[in-house]
mmCIF file of C-alpha atoms in Angstrom:
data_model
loop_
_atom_site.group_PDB
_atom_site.id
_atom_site.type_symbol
_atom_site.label_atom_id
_atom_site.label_comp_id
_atom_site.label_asym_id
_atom_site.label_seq_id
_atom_site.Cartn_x
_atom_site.Cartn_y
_atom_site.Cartn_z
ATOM 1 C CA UNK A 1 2.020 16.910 11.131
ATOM 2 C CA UNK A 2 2.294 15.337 7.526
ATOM 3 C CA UNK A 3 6.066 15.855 6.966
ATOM 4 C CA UNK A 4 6.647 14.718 10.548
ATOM 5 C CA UNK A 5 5.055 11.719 10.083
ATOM 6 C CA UNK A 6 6.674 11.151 6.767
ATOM 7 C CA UNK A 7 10.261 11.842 8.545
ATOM 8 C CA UNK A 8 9.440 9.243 10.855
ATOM 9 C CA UNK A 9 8.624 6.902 8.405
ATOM 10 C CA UNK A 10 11.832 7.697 6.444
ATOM 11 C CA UNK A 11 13.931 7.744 9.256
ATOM 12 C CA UNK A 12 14.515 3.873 9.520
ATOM 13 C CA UNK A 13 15.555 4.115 5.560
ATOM 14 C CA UNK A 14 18.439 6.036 6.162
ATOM 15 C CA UNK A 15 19.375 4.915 9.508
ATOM 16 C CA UNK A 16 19.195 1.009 7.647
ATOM 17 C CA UNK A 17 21.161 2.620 4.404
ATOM 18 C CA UNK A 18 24.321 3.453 6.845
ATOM 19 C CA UNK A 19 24.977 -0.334 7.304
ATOM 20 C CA UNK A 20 26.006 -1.443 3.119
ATOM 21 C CA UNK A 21 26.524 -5.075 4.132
ATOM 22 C CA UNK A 22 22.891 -6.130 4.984
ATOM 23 C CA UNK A 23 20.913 -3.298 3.417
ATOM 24 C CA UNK A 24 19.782 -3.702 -0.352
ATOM 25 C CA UNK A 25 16.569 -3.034 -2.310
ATOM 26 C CA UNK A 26 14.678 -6.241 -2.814
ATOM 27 C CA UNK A 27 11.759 -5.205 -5.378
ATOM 28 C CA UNK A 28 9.419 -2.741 -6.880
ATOM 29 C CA UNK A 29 5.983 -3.576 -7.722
ATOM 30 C CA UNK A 30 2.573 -1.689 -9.001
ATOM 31 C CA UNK A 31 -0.492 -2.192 -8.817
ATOM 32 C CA UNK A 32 -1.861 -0.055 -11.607
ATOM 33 C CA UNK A 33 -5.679 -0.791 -11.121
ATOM 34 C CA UNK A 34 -7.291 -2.043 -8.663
ATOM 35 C CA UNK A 35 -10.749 -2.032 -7.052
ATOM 36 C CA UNK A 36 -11.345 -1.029 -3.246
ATOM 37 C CA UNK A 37 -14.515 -1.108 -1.386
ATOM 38 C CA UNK A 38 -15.322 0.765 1.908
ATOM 39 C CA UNK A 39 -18.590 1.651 3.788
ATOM 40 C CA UNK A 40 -21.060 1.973 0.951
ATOM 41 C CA UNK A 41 -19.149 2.542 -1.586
ATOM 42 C CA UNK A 42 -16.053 1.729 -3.947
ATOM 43 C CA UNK A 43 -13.816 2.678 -6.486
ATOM 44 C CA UNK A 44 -10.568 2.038 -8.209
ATOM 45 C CA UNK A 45 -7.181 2.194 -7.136
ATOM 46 C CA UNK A 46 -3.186 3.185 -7.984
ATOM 47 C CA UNK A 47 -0.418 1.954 -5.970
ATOM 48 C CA UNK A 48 3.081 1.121 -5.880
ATOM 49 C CA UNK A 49 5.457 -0.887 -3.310
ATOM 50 C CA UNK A 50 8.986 -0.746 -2.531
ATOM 51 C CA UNK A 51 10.523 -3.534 -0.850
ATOM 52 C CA UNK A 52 13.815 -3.091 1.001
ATOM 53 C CA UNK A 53 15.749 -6.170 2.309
ATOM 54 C CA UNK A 54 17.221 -5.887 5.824
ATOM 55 C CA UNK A 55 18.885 -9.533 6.957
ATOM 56 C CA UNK A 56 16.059 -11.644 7.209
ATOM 57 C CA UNK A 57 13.229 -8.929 7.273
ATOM 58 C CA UNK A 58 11.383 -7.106 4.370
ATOM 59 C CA UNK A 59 10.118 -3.198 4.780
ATOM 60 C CA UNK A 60 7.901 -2.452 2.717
ATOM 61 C CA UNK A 61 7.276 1.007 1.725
ATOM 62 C CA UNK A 62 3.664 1.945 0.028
ATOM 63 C CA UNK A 63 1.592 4.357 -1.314
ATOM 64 C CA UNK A 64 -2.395 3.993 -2.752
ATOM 65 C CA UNK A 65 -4.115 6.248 -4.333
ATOM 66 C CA UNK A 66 -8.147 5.459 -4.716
ATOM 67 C CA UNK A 67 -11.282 7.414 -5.875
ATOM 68 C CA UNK A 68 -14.794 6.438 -5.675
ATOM 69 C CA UNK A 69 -16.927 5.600 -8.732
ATOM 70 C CA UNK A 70 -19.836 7.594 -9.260
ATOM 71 C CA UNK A 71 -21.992 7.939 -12.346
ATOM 72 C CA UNK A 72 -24.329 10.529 -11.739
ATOM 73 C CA UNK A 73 -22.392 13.140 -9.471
ATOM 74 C CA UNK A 74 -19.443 15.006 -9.416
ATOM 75 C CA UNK A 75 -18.785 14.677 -5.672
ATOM 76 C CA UNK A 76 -15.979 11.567 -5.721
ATOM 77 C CA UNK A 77 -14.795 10.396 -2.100
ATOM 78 C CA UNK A 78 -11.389 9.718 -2.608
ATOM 79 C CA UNK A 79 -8.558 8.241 -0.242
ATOM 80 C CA UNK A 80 -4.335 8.298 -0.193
ATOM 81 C CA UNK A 81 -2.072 5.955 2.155
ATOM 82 C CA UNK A 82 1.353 5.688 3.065
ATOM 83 C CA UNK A 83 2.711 2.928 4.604
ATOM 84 C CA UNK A 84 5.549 1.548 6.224
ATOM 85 C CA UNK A 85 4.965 -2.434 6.464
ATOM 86 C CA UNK A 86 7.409 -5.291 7.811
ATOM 87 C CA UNK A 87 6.665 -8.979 6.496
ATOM 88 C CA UNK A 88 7.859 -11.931 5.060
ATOM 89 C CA UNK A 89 8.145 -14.067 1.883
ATOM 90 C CA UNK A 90 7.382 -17.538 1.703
ATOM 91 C CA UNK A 91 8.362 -19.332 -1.128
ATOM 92 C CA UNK A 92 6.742 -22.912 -1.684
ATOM 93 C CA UNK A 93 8.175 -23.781 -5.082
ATOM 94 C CA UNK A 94 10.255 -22.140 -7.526
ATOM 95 C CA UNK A 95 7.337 -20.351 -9.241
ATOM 96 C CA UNK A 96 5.147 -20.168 -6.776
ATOM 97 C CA UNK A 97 5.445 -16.914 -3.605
ATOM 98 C CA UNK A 98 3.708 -15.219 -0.769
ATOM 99 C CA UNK A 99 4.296 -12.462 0.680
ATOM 100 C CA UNK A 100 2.683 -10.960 4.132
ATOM 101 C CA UNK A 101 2.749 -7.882 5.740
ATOM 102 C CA UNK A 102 2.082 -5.205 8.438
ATOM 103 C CA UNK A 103 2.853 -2.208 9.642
ATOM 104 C CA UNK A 104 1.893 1.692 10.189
ATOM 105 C CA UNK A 105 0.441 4.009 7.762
ATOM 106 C CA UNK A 106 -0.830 7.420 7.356
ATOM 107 C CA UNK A 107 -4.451 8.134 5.925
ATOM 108 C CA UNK A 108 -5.837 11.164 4.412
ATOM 109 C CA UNK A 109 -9.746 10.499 3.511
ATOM 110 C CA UNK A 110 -11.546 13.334 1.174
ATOM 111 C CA UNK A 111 -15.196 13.234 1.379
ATOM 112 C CA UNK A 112 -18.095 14.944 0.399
ATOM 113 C CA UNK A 113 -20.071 17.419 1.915
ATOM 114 C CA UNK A 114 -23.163 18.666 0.276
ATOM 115 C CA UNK A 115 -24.413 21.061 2.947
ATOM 116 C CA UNK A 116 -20.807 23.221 1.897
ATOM 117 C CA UNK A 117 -20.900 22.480 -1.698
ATOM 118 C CA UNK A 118 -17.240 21.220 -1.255
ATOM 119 C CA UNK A 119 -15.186 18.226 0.810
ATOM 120 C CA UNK A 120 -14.488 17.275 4.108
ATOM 121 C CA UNK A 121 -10.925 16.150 4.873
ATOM 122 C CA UNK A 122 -9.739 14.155 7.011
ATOM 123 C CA UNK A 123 -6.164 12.341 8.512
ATOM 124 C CA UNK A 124 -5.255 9.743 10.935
ATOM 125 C CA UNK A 125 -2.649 6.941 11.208
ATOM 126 C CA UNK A 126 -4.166 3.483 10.282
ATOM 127 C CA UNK A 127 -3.014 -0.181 10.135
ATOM 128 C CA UNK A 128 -2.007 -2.119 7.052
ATOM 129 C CA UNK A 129 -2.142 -6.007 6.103
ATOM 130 C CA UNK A 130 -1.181 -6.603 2.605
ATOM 131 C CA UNK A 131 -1.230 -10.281 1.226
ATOM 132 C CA UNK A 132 0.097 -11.205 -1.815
ATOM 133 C CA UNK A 133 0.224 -14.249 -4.053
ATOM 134 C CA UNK A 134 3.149 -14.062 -6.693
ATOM 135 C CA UNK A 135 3.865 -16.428 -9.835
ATOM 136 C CA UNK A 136 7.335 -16.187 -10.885
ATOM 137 C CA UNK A 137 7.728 -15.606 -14.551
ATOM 138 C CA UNK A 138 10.786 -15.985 -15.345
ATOM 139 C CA UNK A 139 13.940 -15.236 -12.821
ATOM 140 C CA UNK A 140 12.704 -11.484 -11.863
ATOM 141 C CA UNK A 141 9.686 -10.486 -12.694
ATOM 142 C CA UNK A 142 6.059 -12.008 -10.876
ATOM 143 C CA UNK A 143 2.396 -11.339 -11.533
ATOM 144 C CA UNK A 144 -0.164 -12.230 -8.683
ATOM 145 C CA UNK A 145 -3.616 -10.898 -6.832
ATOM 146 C CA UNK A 146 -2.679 -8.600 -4.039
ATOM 147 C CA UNK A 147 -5.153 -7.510 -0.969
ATOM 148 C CA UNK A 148 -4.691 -5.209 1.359
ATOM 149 C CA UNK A 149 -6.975 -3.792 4.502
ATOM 150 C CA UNK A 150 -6.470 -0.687 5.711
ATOM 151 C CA UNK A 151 -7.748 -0.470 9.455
ATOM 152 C CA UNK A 152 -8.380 2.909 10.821
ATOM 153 C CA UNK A 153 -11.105 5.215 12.546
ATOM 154 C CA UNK A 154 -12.083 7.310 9.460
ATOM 155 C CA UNK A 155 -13.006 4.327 6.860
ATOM 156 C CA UNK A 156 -12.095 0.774 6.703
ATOM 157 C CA UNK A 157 -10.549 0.021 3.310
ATOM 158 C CA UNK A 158 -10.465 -3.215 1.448
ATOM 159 C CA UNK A 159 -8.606 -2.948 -1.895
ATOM 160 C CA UNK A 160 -8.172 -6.317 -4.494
ATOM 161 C CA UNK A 161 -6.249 -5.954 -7.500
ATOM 162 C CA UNK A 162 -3.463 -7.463 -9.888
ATOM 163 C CA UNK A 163 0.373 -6.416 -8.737
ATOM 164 C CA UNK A 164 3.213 -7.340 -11.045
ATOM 165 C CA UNK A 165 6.484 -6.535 -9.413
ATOM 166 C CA UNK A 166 9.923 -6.873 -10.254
ATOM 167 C CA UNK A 167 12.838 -8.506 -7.975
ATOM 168 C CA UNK A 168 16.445 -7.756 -7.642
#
């Protein structure tokens, strides 16, 4: 199920990369700690983006990677997305960006399970909005607070962090 739903999310890529004219990579960014909160608890949080250019329309293709943070266990709840977003990027000045999306994602959720001494995991396909504010500095490279909700039926995720990128 997890390498079909990867293909599917692929597929558009390399139908998209046939056509040279309008196709092109549009930026990379990371996110390289963040904080999420979900339920009753939270954590911190890895991801990267790749933004691909198609006309007028940005895909945007993500992965997060996010653990909870516990002191006095070694049980950790932990979470992994991959998304598949379309959006937009509004620019207001020269310096100034935001960028919105949405799209289609697949969530794997690893929690514990004291009764078993081990995890329970869990899948399903959930709904991303990402929202972030960029400040150019300088003609390629921004800085900016990113947030991003991840809507499904396992556990609502909220995650807040910085996210430099780079543009081509």
């Amino acid at each position: 199920m997890k390498k079909q739903f990867i293909i599917l999310l692929l597929l558009p890529l390399v139908i998209f990369s046939q056509e040279n004219s309008n196709f092109k990579f549009k930026s990379i960014s990371v996110s390289p700690l963040a904080a999420f909160t979900g339920g009753n608890h939270g954590g911190f949080v890895i991801g990267g983006d790749l933004g691909i250019a198609y006309k007028e329309n940005i895909f945007l293709l993500s992965a997060q990677f996010g653990q909870e943070f516990v002191v006095l266990s070694s049980y950790r709840d932990s979470f992994s997305t991959l998304s598949l977003s379309w959006g937009r990027i509004f620019e207001w000045t020269s310096w100034l960006q935001w960028d919105a999306f949405a799209g289609l994602s697949y969530f794997y959720y690893k929690e514990k399970n004291v009764a078993i001494r081990g995890y329970d995991r869990t899948s399903t396909i959930g709904f991303p909005i990402t929202s972030s504010l960029k400040f150019m500095i300088g003609d390629y490279f921004s800085i900016g607070p990113q947030v991003r909700v991840h809507l499904n039926s396992i556990q609502s995720i909220l995650t807040m962090g910085i996210n430099f990128q780079v543009t081509f």
